[in-house]
C-alpha positions as MATLAB code, in Angstrom:
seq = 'XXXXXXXXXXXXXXXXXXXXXXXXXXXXXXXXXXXXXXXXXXXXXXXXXXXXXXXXXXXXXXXXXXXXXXXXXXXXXXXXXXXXXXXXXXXXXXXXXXXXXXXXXXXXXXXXXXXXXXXXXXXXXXXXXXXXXXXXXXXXXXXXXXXXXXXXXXXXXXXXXXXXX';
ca = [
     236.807   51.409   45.568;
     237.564   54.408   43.659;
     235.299   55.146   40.661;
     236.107   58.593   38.225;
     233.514   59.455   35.838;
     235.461   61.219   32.763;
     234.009   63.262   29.644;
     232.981   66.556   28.433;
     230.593   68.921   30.039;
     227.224   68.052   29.889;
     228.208   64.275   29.920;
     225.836   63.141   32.661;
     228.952   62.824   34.944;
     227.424   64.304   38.548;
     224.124   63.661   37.370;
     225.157   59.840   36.874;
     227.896   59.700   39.550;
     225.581   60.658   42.381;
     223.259   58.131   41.398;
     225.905   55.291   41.610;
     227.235   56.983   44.869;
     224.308   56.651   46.033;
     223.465   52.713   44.861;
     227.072   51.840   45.880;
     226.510   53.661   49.219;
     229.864   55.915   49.412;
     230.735   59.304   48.891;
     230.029   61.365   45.855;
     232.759   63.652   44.945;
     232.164   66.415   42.425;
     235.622   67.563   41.401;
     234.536   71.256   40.152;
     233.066   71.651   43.580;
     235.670   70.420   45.657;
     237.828   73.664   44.228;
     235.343   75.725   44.594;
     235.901   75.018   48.221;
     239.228   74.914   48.447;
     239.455   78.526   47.048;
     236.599   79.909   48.220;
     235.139   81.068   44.954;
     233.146   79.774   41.927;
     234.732   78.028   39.139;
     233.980   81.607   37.280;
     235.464   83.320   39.617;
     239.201   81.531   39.476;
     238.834   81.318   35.780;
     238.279   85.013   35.505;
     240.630   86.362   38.749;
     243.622   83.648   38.024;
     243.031   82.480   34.303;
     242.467   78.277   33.285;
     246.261   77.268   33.857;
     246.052   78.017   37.810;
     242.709   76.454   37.940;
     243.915   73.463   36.081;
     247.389   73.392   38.782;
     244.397   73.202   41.710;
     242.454   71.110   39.753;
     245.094   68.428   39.404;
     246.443   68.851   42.695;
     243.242   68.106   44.587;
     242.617   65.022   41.376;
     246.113   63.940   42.947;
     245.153   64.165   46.914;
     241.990   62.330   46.541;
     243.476   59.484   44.167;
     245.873   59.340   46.929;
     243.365   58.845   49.680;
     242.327   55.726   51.133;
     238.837   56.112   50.434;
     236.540   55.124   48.515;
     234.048   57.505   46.089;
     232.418   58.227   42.773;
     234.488   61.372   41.393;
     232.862   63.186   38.319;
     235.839   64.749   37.017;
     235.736   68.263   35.473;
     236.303   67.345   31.324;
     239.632   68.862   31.685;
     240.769   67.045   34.768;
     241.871   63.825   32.701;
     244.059   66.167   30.246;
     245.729   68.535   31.891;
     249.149   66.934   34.168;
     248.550   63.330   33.295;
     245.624   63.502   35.120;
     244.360   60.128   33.436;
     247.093   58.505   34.235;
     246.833   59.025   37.897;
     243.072   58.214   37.792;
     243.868   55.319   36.014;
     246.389   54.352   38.623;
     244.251   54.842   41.651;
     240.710   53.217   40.591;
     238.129   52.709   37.900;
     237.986   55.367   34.937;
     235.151   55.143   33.317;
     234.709   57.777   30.180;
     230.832   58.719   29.611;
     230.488   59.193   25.927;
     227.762   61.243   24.371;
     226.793   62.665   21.262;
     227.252   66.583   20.747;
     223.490   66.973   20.497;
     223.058   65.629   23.787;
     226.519   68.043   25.178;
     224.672   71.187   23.754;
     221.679   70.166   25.275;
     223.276   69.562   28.752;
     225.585   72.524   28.369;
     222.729   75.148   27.038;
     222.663   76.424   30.868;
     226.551   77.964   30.317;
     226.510   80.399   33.205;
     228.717   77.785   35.303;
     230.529   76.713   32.633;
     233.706   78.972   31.484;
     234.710   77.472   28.963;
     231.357   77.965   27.177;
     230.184   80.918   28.631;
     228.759   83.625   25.760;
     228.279   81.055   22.727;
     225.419   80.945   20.478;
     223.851   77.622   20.322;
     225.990   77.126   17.011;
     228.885   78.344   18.337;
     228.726   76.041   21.340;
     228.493   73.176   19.136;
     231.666   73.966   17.304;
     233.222   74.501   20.275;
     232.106   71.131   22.052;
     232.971   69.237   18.473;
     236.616   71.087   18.728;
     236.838   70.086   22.560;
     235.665   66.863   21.979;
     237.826   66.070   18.868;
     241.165   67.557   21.066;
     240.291   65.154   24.428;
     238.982   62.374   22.899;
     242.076   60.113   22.795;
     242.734   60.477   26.189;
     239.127   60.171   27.747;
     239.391   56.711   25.352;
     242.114   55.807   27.686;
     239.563   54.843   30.699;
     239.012   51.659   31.507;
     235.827   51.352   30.337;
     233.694   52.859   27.918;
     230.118   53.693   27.638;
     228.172   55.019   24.910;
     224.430   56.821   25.852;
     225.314   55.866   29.104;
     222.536   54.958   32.395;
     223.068   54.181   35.587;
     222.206   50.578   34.873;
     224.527   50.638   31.719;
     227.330   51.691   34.431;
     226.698   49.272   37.114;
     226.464   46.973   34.582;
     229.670   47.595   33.180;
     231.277   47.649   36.900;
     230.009   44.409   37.133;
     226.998   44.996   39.945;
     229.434   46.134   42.551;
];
């Protein structure tokens, strides 16, 4: 069983995916992490050193290998993983997509800690909302593409929606 948790920053997705990891007993994969340690530096880091399109080519080349992989995990995507090189498409493919939908108030709340976050980094709290409503607005059709759907989601709301695995 391969579960991805898709949606913008601050959607609850490694919050909520390590819970269900954790229910479901398997592995919890955070995406975002997993390149941090395949390159050896902070998301930051690549962004600033190699620029967004070479972290988005390692981003969907790990989203590939683990779809790929015969094992079973919760993934919370980065928001970008399910855009960028038909990356819904191939989560779609390989398991469960399952696109955590929030308001905006609730992605500026979760995304008012920006220091990890480069594609929000240095925004005024107004600012950051335009930019999350412009983000949002641009991704939404394909996030809308998962297999399921959840609005305010919890982690009963999700195992609900998986059906109690």
């Amino acid at each position: 069983m391969k579960i991805f948790l898709v949606g913008m920053p601050g959607s609850g997705k490694s919050t909520l995916g390590k819970q269900l990891a954790n229910k479901l007993m398997i592995p919890f994969v955070d995406l975002d992490q997993e390149i941090e340690n395949h390159e050896q530096k902070s998301v930051n880091e690549i962004f600033a050193q190699s620029g967004e399109d070479y972290f988005r080519q390692v981003e969907s080349k790990l989203l590939h290998q683990f779809a790929a992989s015969p094992d079973s995990f919760v993934m919370a995507t980065g928001g970008g993983a399910p855009i960028f090189f038909d990356g819904m498409n191939v989560i779609n493919q390989s398991g469960i997509s399952v696109f955590l939908n929030v308001s905006i108030d609730t992605l500026v709340k979760h995304t008012s800690n920006r220091s990890t976050r480069p594609l929000l980094k240095n925004e005024s709290e107004g600012e950051l909302r335009e930019k999350l409503t412009k983000i949002r607005e641009a991704r939404l059709k394909i996030y809308q593409q998962a297999r399921i759907t959840l609005d305010n989601p919890t982690l009963s709301s999700l195992l609900h929606a998986l059906g109690n695995p």
